PDB file of C-alpha atoms in Angstrom:
ATOM      1  CA  MET B   1     -21.775 -48.378  39.634  1.00 77.00           C
ATOM      2  CA  SER B   2     -24.743 -51.130  38.885  1.00 88.00           C
ATOM      3  CA  PHE B   3     -27.459 -50.331  36.385  1.00 88.00           C
ATOM      4  CA  SER B   4     -30.110 -50.761  39.328  1.00 88.00           C
ATOM      5  CA  THR B   5     -28.474 -48.127  40.900  1.00 90.00           C
ATOM      6  CA  GLU B   6     -28.252 -45.837  37.904  1.00 89.00           C
ATOM      7  CA  VAL B   7     -32.193 -46.260  38.047  1.00 90.00           C
ATOM      8  CA  LYS B   8     -32.549 -45.194  41.510  1.00 89.00           C
ATOM      9  CA  ASP B   9     -30.325 -42.494  41.117  1.00 87.00           C
ATOM     10  CA  GLU B  10     -32.423 -41.316  38.277  1.00 87.00           C
ATOM     11  CA  LEU B  11     -35.893 -41.945  40.286  1.00 89.00           C
ATOM     12  CA  VAL B  12     -34.337 -39.933  43.099  1.00 86.00           C
ATOM     13  CA  GLU B  13     -34.424 -36.694  41.454  1.00 88.00           C
ATOM     14  CA  VAL B  14     -37.864 -37.510  39.760  1.00 87.00           C
ATOM     15  CA  ILE B  15     -40.426 -35.501  41.822  1.00 86.00           C
ATOM     16  CA  SER B  16     -44.234 -35.197  40.969  1.00 85.00           C
ATOM     17  CA  SER B  17     -45.637 -32.055  40.628  1.00 83.00           C
ATOM     18  CA  ALA B  18     -48.791 -33.055  41.941  1.00 84.00           C
ATOM     19  CA  ARG B  19     -49.089 -33.566  45.850  1.00 84.00           C
ATOM     20  CA  HIS B  20     -51.396 -36.736  45.547  1.00 84.00           C
ATOM     21  CA  CYS B  21     -48.745 -38.231  43.450  1.00 86.00           C
ATOM     22  CA  GLN B  22     -46.167 -37.228  45.889  1.00 86.00           C
ATOM     23  CA  LEU B  23     -48.333 -38.611  48.758  1.00 85.00           C
ATOM     24  CA  SER B  24     -48.600 -41.928  46.415  1.00 86.00           C
ATOM     25  CA  GLU B  25     -44.754 -42.459  46.332  1.00 87.00           C
ATOM     26  CA  LEU B  26     -44.711 -41.808  50.229  1.00 86.00           C
ATOM     27  CA  SER B  27     -47.142 -44.018  50.560  1.00 85.00           C
ATOM     28  CA  ALA B  28     -45.042 -46.970  48.981  1.00 87.00           C
ATOM     29  CA  ILE B  29     -41.988 -46.026  50.680  1.00 86.00           C
ATOM     30  CA  ASN B  30     -43.419 -46.004  54.188  1.00 83.00           C
ATOM     31  CA  LEU B  31     -45.322 -49.378  53.152  1.00 85.00           C
ATOM     32  CA  LEU B  32     -42.588 -51.057  51.945  1.00 84.00           C
ATOM     33  CA  GLY B  33     -39.357 -49.326  53.293  1.00 78.00           C
ATOM     34  CA  PRO B  34     -37.847 -50.195  56.708  1.00 73.00           C
ATOM     35  CA  GLU B  35     -39.138 -49.067  60.226  1.00 65.00           C
ATOM     36  CA  LYS B  36     -36.625 -46.667  60.431  1.00 68.00           C
ATOM     37  CA  ILE B  37     -35.687 -44.591  57.305  1.00 70.00           C
ATOM     38  CA  ASP B  38     -32.691 -42.472  56.849  1.00 70.00           C
ATOM     39  CA  ASP B  39     -30.953 -40.515  54.039  1.00 69.00           C
ATOM     40  CA  THR B  40     -28.214 -43.006  53.230  1.00 73.00           C
ATOM     41  CA  THR B  41     -30.531 -45.048  51.100  1.00 85.00           C
ATOM     42  CA  HIS B  42     -32.346 -44.256  47.774  1.00 87.00           C
ATOM     43  CA  ALA B  43     -35.554 -44.698  49.477  1.00 82.00           C
ATOM     44  CA  GLY B  44     -34.639 -42.436  52.446  1.00 80.00           C
ATOM     45  CA  ARG B  45     -33.579 -39.623  50.460  1.00 84.00           C
ATOM     46  CA  LYS B  46     -36.605 -39.508  48.233  1.00 84.00           C
ATOM     47  CA  CYS B  47     -38.696 -39.865  51.426  1.00 83.00           C
ATOM     48  CA  PHE B  48     -37.336 -36.942  53.232  1.00 77.00           C
ATOM     49  CA  THR B  49     -37.583 -34.916  50.007  1.00 82.00           C
ATOM     50  CA  LEU B  50     -41.054 -35.582  49.452  1.00 81.00           C
ATOM     51  CA  GLN B  51     -42.217 -34.928  53.100  1.00 78.00           C
ATOM     52  CA  LYS B  52     -40.784 -31.592  52.769  1.00 75.00           C
ATOM     53  CA  LYS B  53     -42.424 -30.964  49.228  1.00 70.00           C
ATOM     54  CA  ALA B  54     -45.864 -32.350  50.404  1.00 63.00           C
ATOM     55  CA  SER B  55     -45.264 -30.747  53.853  1.00 62.00           C
ATOM     56  CA  MET B  56     -45.612 -33.857  55.912  1.00 53.00           C
ATOM     57  CA  ILE B  57     -44.274 -34.075  59.373  1.00 43.00           C
ATOM     58  CA  ASN B  58     -45.342 -37.577  60.436  1.00 47.00           C
ATOM     59  CA  LYS B  59     -43.790 -40.453  58.899  1.00 47.00           C
ATOM     60  CA  TYR B  60     -47.018 -42.314  58.427  1.00 46.00           C
ATOM     61  CA  VAL B  61     -49.129 -41.417  55.297  1.00 50.00           C
ATOM     62  CA  GLU B  62     -52.212 -43.150  54.363  1.00 52.00           C
ATOM     63  CA  LEU B  63     -52.181 -45.327  51.300  1.00 61.00           C
ATOM     64  CA  ARG B  64     -52.878 -43.289  48.320  1.00 61.00           C
ATOM     65  CA  ILE B  65     -53.412 -45.134  44.373  1.00 75.00           C
ATOM     66  CA  ASN B  66     -56.108 -43.121  43.329  1.00 71.00           C
ATOM     67  CA  ASN B  67     -55.325 -42.669  39.431  1.00 86.00           C
ATOM     68  CA  SER B  68     -52.945 -43.191  36.899  1.00 90.00           C
ATOM     69  CA  CYS B  69     -50.357 -40.955  37.815  1.00 89.00           C
ATOM     70  CA  CYS B  70     -50.668 -41.817  41.626  1.00 90.00           C
ATOM     71  CA  LYS B  71     -50.148 -45.603  40.132  1.00 92.00           C
ATOM     72  CA  ARG B  72     -46.715 -44.469  38.326  1.00 93.00           C
ATOM     73  CA  ALA B  73     -45.632 -42.711  41.699  1.00 92.00           C
ATOM     74  CA  PHE B  74     -46.568 -45.724  43.760  1.00 93.00           C
ATOM     75  CA  ILE B  75     -44.709 -48.066  41.351  1.00 94.00           C
ATOM     76  CA  ARG B  76     -41.477 -45.559  41.576  1.00 93.00           C
ATOM     77  CA  GLY B  77     -41.535 -45.701  45.251  1.00 92.00           C
ATOM     78  CA  ALA B  78     -41.847 -49.323  45.864  1.00 93.00           C
ATOM     79  CA  PHE B  79     -38.682 -49.735  43.250  1.00 94.00           C
ATOM     80  CA  LEU B  80     -36.387 -47.422  45.418  1.00 92.00           C
ATOM     81  CA  CYS B  81     -37.437 -49.576  48.393  1.00 90.00           C
ATOM     82  CA  VAL B  82     -37.375 -52.920  47.401  1.00 92.00           C
ATOM     83  CA  GLY B  83     -36.748 -52.950  43.557  1.00 92.00           C
ATOM     84  CA  SER B  84     -33.650 -54.115  41.638  1.00 94.00           C
ATOM     85  CA  MET B  85     -32.756 -54.454  38.011  1.00 92.00           C
ATOM     86  CA  SER B  86     -29.892 -56.617  36.351  1.00 91.00           C
ATOM     87  CA  ASP B  87     -27.369 -55.492  33.959  1.00 88.00           C
ATOM     88  CA  PRO B  88     -29.186 -55.646  30.669  1.00 87.00           C
ATOM     89  CA  MET B  89     -25.967 -57.049  28.838  1.00 83.00           C
ATOM     90  CA  LYS B  90     -26.007 -60.274  31.278  1.00 86.00           C
ATOM     91  CA  ALA B  91     -29.605 -60.737  31.486  1.00 87.00           C
ATOM     92  CA  TYR B  92     -33.165 -58.898  31.350  1.00 90.00           C
ATOM     93  CA  ASN B  93     -34.418 -58.848  35.154  1.00 93.00           C
ATOM     94  CA  LEU B  94     -36.734 -56.503  37.160  1.00 94.00           C
ATOM     95  CA  GLU B  95     -37.489 -57.685  40.713  1.00 95.00           C
ATOM     96  CA  PHE B  96     -39.352 -56.482  43.580  1.00 95.00           C
ATOM     97  CA  VAL B  97     -38.776 -58.486  47.120  1.00 94.00           C
ATOM     98  CA  PHE B  98     -41.548 -58.528  49.677  1.00 93.00           C
ATOM     99  CA  LYS B  99     -42.150 -60.259  52.905  1.00 91.00           C
ATOM    100  CA  ASP B 100     -45.552 -60.917  52.198  1.00 90.00           C
ATOM    101  CA  LEU B 101     -47.524 -62.063  49.080  1.00 93.00           C
ATOM    102  CA  ALA B 102     -50.394 -59.338  49.416  1.00 92.00           C
ATOM    103  CA  LYS B 103     -47.683 -56.428  48.614  1.00 91.00           C
ATOM    104  CA  ALA B 104     -46.614 -58.343  45.690  1.00 93.00           C
ATOM    105  CA  GLU B 105     -50.081 -58.929  44.387  1.00 93.00           C
ATOM    106  CA  LEU B 106     -50.896 -55.391  44.854  1.00 92.00           C
ATOM    107  CA  LEU B 107     -47.757 -54.245  42.846  1.00 93.00           C
ATOM    108  CA  LYS B 108     -48.527 -56.800  40.254  1.00 94.00           C
ATOM    109  CA  GLY B 109     -52.167 -55.264  39.908  1.00 92.00           C
ATOM    110  CA  LEU B 110     -50.654 -51.888  39.306  1.00 93.00           C
ATOM    111  CA  PHE B 111     -48.505 -53.222  36.702  1.00 94.00           C
ATOM    112  CA  GLU B 112     -51.349 -54.980  35.017  1.00 94.00           C
ATOM    113  CA  ASP B 113     -53.023 -51.567  34.632  1.00 92.00           C
ATOM    114  CA  PHE B 114     -50.591 -50.547  32.427  1.00 94.00           C
ATOM    115  CA  ASN B 115     -50.628 -53.665  30.360  1.00 94.00           C
ATOM    116  CA  ILE B 116     -47.426 -54.980  31.968  1.00 95.00           C
ATOM    117  CA  ASN B 117     -47.742 -58.799  33.012  1.00 94.00           C
ATOM    118  CA  ALA B 118     -45.407 -59.159  35.997  1.00 94.00           C
ATOM    119  CA  LYS B 119     -45.267 -62.466  37.527  1.00 94.00           C
ATOM    120  CA  VAL B 120     -44.921 -63.659  41.143  1.00 95.00           C
ATOM    121  CA  SER B 121     -42.841 -66.785  42.689  1.00 94.00           C
ATOM    122  CA  ARG B 122     -41.779 -67.567  46.132  1.00 93.00           C
ATOM    123  CA  ARG B 123     -38.194 -67.480  47.081  1.00 90.00           C
ATOM    124  CA  LYS B 124     -37.303 -68.887  50.449  1.00 89.00           C
ATOM    125  CA  THR B 125     -39.180 -66.677  52.983  1.00 91.00           C
ATOM    126  CA  ASN B 126     -39.974 -64.041  50.496  1.00 92.00           C
ATOM    127  CA  PHE B 127     -42.134 -63.272  47.357  1.00 94.00           C
ATOM    128  CA  VAL B 128     -40.517 -61.940  44.269  1.00 95.00           C
ATOM    129  CA  LEU B 129     -42.394 -59.786  41.646  1.00 95.00           C
ATOM    130  CA  TYR B 130     -40.316 -60.072  38.285  1.00 95.00           C
ATOM    131  CA  ILE B 131     -40.328 -58.937  34.819  1.00 95.00           C
ATOM    132  CA  ARG B 132     -37.875 -60.670  32.205  1.00 93.00           C
ATOM    133  CA  GLU B 133     -38.985 -59.525  28.935  1.00 91.00           C
ATOM    134  CA  ALA B 134     -37.175 -56.672  27.417  1.00 89.00           C
ATOM    135  CA  ASP B 135     -40.235 -54.863  25.949  1.00 90.00           C
ATOM    136  CA  LEU B 136     -41.898 -55.005  29.271  1.00 93.00           C
ATOM    137  CA  LEU B 137     -38.610 -53.893  31.049  1.00 93.00           C
ATOM    138  CA  VAL B 138     -38.603 -50.568  28.604  1.00 92.00           C
ATOM    139  CA  ASP B 139     -42.535 -50.428  29.559  1.00 93.00           C
ATOM    140  CA  ALA B 140     -41.749 -50.610  33.263  1.00 94.00           C
ATOM    141  CA  LEU B 141     -38.884 -47.983  33.073  1.00 94.00           C
ATOM    142  CA  ASN B 142     -41.289 -45.791  31.103  1.00 94.00           C
ATOM    143  CA  VAL B 143     -43.855 -46.079  34.190  1.00 94.00           C
ATOM    144  CA  MET B 144     -41.485 -45.144  36.671  1.00 93.00           C
ATOM    145  CA  GLY B 145     -40.378 -42.261  34.894  1.00 92.00           C
ATOM    146  CA  ALA B 146     -36.950 -43.405  34.419  1.00 91.00           C
ATOM    147  CA  HIS B 147     -36.409 -42.043  31.086  1.00 91.00           C
ATOM    148  CA  LYS B 148     -32.545 -41.707  30.603  1.00 92.00           C
ATOM    149  CA  SER B 149     -32.170 -45.514  31.817  1.00 91.00           C
ATOM    150  CA  LEU B 150     -34.655 -46.550  29.413  1.00 91.00           C
ATOM    151  CA  MET B 151     -32.788 -45.092  26.646  1.00 91.00           C
ATOM    152  CA  ALA B 152     -29.517 -46.641  28.119  1.00 88.00           C
ATOM    153  CA  LEU B 153     -31.390 -49.956  27.950  1.00 88.00           C
ATOM    154  CA  GLU B 154     -32.427 -49.464  24.683  1.00 87.00           C
ATOM    155  CA  SER B 155     -28.926 -48.714  23.546  1.00 86.00           C
ATOM    156  CA  LEU B 156     -27.627 -51.745  25.430  1.00 84.00           C
ATOM    157  CA  ARG B 157     -30.530 -53.861  23.794  1.00 83.00           C
ATOM    158  CA  VAL B 158     -29.527 -53.061  20.404  1.00 85.00           C
ATOM    159  CA  GLU B 159     -25.951 -53.556  20.984  1.00 84.00           C
ATOM    160  CA  LYS B 160     -26.431 -56.846  22.400  1.00 81.00           C
ATOM    161  CA  GLU B 161     -28.996 -58.011  19.771  1.00 81.00           C
ATOM    162  CA  LEU B 162     -26.181 -56.716  17.094  1.00 85.00           C
ATOM    163  CA  SER B 163     -23.403 -58.501  18.733  1.00 82.00           C
ATOM    164  CA  ASN B 164     -25.702 -62.044  18.836  1.00 83.00           C
ATOM    165  CA  SER B 165     -26.771 -61.467  15.405  1.00 85.00           C
ATOM    166  CA  ILE B 166     -22.921 -61.025  14.318  1.00 89.00           C
ATOM    167  CA  ASN B 167     -22.129 -64.475  16.564  1.00 87.00           C
ATOM    168  CA  ARG B 168     -25.053 -66.553  14.794  1.00 89.00           C
ATOM    169  CA  LYS B 169     -23.732 -65.376  11.517  1.00 88.00           C
ATOM    170  CA  VAL B 170     -20.360 -66.301  12.393  1.00 88.00           C
ATOM    171  CA  ASN B 171     -21.038 -69.714  13.426  1.00 89.00           C
ATOM    172  CA  CYS B 172     -23.417 -70.183  10.606  1.00 89.00           C
ATOM    173  CA  GLU B 173     -20.603 -69.325   8.178  1.00 85.00           C
ATOM    174  CA  THR B 174     -18.228 -71.624  10.393  1.00 87.00           C
ATOM    175  CA  ALA B 175     -20.455 -74.563  10.040  1.00 88.00           C
ATOM    176  CA  ASN B 176     -20.695 -74.112   6.450  1.00 84.00           C
ATOM    177  CA  ILE B 177     -16.963 -74.169   6.025  1.00 84.00           C
ATOM    178  CA  ALA B 178     -16.694 -77.183   7.986  1.00 86.00           C
ATOM    179  CA  LYS B 179     -19.531 -78.947   6.164  1.00 87.00           C
ATOM    180  CA  ALA B 180     -17.868 -78.301   2.780  1.00 85.00           C
ATOM    181  CA  VAL B 181     -14.478 -79.230   3.843  1.00 85.00           C
ATOM    182  CA  SER B 182     -15.907 -82.376   5.064  1.00 88.00           C
ATOM    183  CA  ALA B 183     -17.764 -82.822   1.774  1.00 86.00           C
ATOM    184  CA  SER B 184     -14.735 -82.114  -0.350  1.00 87.00           C
ATOM    185  CA  ALA B 185     -12.460 -84.370   1.806  1.00 89.00           C
ATOM    186  CA  LYS B 186     -15.071 -87.225   1.217  1.00 89.00           C
ATOM    187  CA  GLN B 187     -15.337 -86.482  -2.548  1.00 89.00           C
ATOM    188  CA  ILE B 188     -11.480 -86.555  -2.831  1.00 90.00           C
ATOM    189  CA  GLU B 189     -11.374 -89.593  -0.931  1.00 90.00           C
ATOM    190  CA  GLY B 190     -13.434 -91.401  -3.155  1.00 87.00           C
ATOM    191  CA  ILE B 191     -12.061 -90.026  -6.568  1.00 88.00           C
ATOM    192  CA  GLN B 192      -8.669 -91.227  -5.143  1.00 91.00           C
ATOM    193  CA  LYS B 193     -10.276 -94.501  -4.773  1.00 89.00           C
ATOM    194  CA  ILE B 194     -11.359 -94.764  -7.997  1.00 86.00           C
ATOM    195  CA  GLU B 195      -8.238 -93.586  -9.513  1.00 87.00           C
ATOM    196  CA  ARG B 196      -6.206 -96.248  -7.523  1.00 88.00           C
ATOM    197  CA  MET B 197      -8.593 -99.349  -8.334  1.00 87.00           C
ATOM    198  CA  ARG B 198      -9.979 -98.549 -11.748  1.00 85.00           C
ATOM    199  CA  GLY B 199      -8.084 -95.505 -12.964  1.00 86.00           C
ATOM    200  CA  LEU B 200     -10.036 -92.363 -14.169  1.00 85.00           C
ATOM    201  CA  ASP B 201     -10.712 -93.581 -17.726  1.00 86.00           C
ATOM    202  CA  PHE B 202     -13.061 -96.091 -16.369  1.00 82.00           C
ATOM    203  CA  LEU B 203     -15.378 -93.120 -15.949  1.00 86.00           C
ATOM    204  CA  PRO B 204     -17.695 -91.346 -18.549  1.00 89.00           C
ATOM    205  CA  GLU B 205     -15.895 -88.285 -19.979  1.00 89.00           C
ATOM    206  CA  SER B 206     -17.926 -86.020 -17.696  1.00 89.00           C
ATOM    207  CA  LEU B 207     -17.308 -87.212 -14.684  1.00 88.00           C
ATOM    208  CA  LYS B 208     -13.591 -87.870 -15.487  1.00 88.00           C
ATOM    209  CA  ILE B 209     -13.385 -84.033 -15.855  1.00 90.00           C
ATOM    210  CA  MET B 210     -15.594 -83.423 -12.636  1.00 89.00           C
ATOM    211  CA  ALA B 211     -12.972 -85.422 -10.881  1.00 88.00           C
ATOM    212  CA  GLU B 212      -9.875 -83.950 -12.283  1.00 89.00           C
ATOM    213  CA  ILE B 213     -11.380 -80.446 -11.626  1.00 90.00           C
ATOM    214  CA  ARG B 214     -12.307 -81.540  -8.002  1.00 90.00           C
ATOM    215  CA  MET B 215      -8.898 -83.051  -7.323  1.00 89.00           C
ATOM    216  CA  GLU B 216      -6.959 -79.627  -8.941  1.00 90.00           C
ATOM    217  CA  HIS B 217      -9.333 -77.479  -6.860  1.00 89.00           C
ATOM    218  CA  PRO B 218      -9.953 -79.211  -3.204  1.00 88.00           C
ATOM    219  CA  GLU B 219     -10.924 -76.034  -1.371  1.00 86.00           C
ATOM    220  CA  SER B 220     -13.360 -74.504  -4.239  1.00 86.00           C
ATOM    221  CA  SER B 221     -17.189 -74.204  -3.583  1.00 87.00           C
ATOM    222  CA  MET B 222     -19.692 -76.013  -5.839  1.00 87.00           C
ATOM    223  CA  THR B 223     -20.354 -72.786  -7.859  1.00 88.00           C
ATOM    224  CA  GLU B 224     -16.574 -72.124  -8.370  1.00 89.00           C
ATOM    225  CA  LEU B 225     -16.161 -75.567  -9.570  1.00 89.00           C
ATOM    226  CA  GLY B 226     -18.987 -75.227 -12.049  1.00 88.00           C
ATOM    227  CA  GLY B 227     -17.017 -72.338 -13.515  1.00 89.00           C
ATOM    228  CA  TYR B 228     -14.050 -74.566 -14.598  1.00 88.00           C
ATOM    229  CA  PHE B 229     -16.042 -76.271 -16.956  1.00 88.00           C
ATOM    230  CA  ASN B 230     -16.132 -75.195 -20.793  1.00 87.00           C
ATOM    231  CA  PRO B 231     -19.107 -74.168 -20.881  1.00 89.00           C
ATOM    232  CA  PRO B 232     -19.607 -73.789 -17.331  1.00 89.00           C
ATOM    233  CA  ILE B 233     -22.130 -75.891 -15.570  1.00 89.00           C
ATOM    234  CA  GLY B 234     -24.447 -74.945 -12.669  1.00 90.00           C
ATOM    235  CA  LYS B 235     -24.169 -75.882  -8.674  1.00 88.00           C
ATOM    236  CA  SER B 236     -26.874 -78.492  -9.135  1.00 90.00           C
ATOM    237  CA  GLY B 237     -24.738 -80.152 -12.124  1.00 89.00           C
ATOM    238  CA  VAL B 238     -21.672 -80.275 -10.080  1.00 89.00           C
ATOM    239  CA  ASN B 239     -23.167 -81.651  -7.155  1.00 89.00           C
ATOM    240  CA  HIS B 240     -24.949 -84.452  -9.192  1.00 91.00           C
ATOM    241  CA  ARG B 241     -21.446 -85.440 -10.808  1.00 90.00           C
ATOM    242  CA  LEU B 242     -19.967 -85.255  -7.370  1.00 91.00           C
ATOM    243  CA  ARG B 243     -22.423 -87.407  -5.848  1.00 90.00           C
ATOM    244  CA  LYS B 244     -22.441 -90.076  -8.949  1.00 90.00           C
ATOM    245  CA  LEU B 245     -18.299 -90.091  -7.850  1.00 88.00           C
ATOM    246  CA  CYS B 246     -19.111 -91.114  -4.451  1.00 89.00           C
ATOM    247  CA  GLU B 247     -21.640 -93.744  -5.390  1.00 88.00           C
ATOM    248  CA  ILE B 248     -19.117 -95.025  -7.888  1.00 88.00           C
ATOM    249  CA  ALA B 249     -16.211 -95.390  -5.181  1.00 85.00           C
ATOM    250  CA  GLU B 250     -18.721 -97.106  -2.778  1.00 87.00           C
ATOM    251  CA  SER B 251     -19.684 -99.574  -5.510  1.00 86.00           C
ATOM    252  CA  ILE B 252     -16.136-100.472  -6.382  1.00 80.00           C
ATOM    253  CA  GLU B 253     -15.149-100.960  -2.775  1.00 66.00           C
ATOM    254  CA  GLU B 254     -18.442-103.111  -2.174  1.00 63.00           C
TER     255      GLU B 254
END
């Protein structure tokens, strides 16, 4: 079952206690739903339930969006008719597809009353109102009354952010390791060149010791290399000596 279907299943069961809200949701369904409504769709099931609750016989209901609770009900009805929501693990996207711009702008204005900035774009012959920010999706679900789906979204959102954070750290560590391996290979290559062309005795004592330690410990970090000195030296000191060795190797080659 898709996340969008789960949201609609929940919203079908959300019945406003106030008759004016029931009429507002019916207004949305009658305005945006198909010409023939049957109980095989979420909107159809909700329509028949609301008609029974509100004691309505005729399909036509006058458009009613008088206050905040009615606006919530209207948005809920709109989602049941023309709304959809992507799987949050893949993308944050809530959409309403309309045949004409006026209806899209109507719903956009209702969302703005709840400080939700929805956007409208044209897609072939339709007009699509969409929300693609996670925080605004949470607000939209709250406005519609889909509180279980809201909690599920928040849980998936935390899981997704945690996974992304772990991936970023792994990628960073991998990049750092690759960088360190590359630097170590370059340093050892330079030391071997000095040894081959001049001999390590050619070097000042501090650089000779540094060269020998690096050759003995090719996989060690700067901090670990510093610990092999007696007395130990800091990371900056190790970096300085290795850089000098690379410079000497380059000057010898030239």
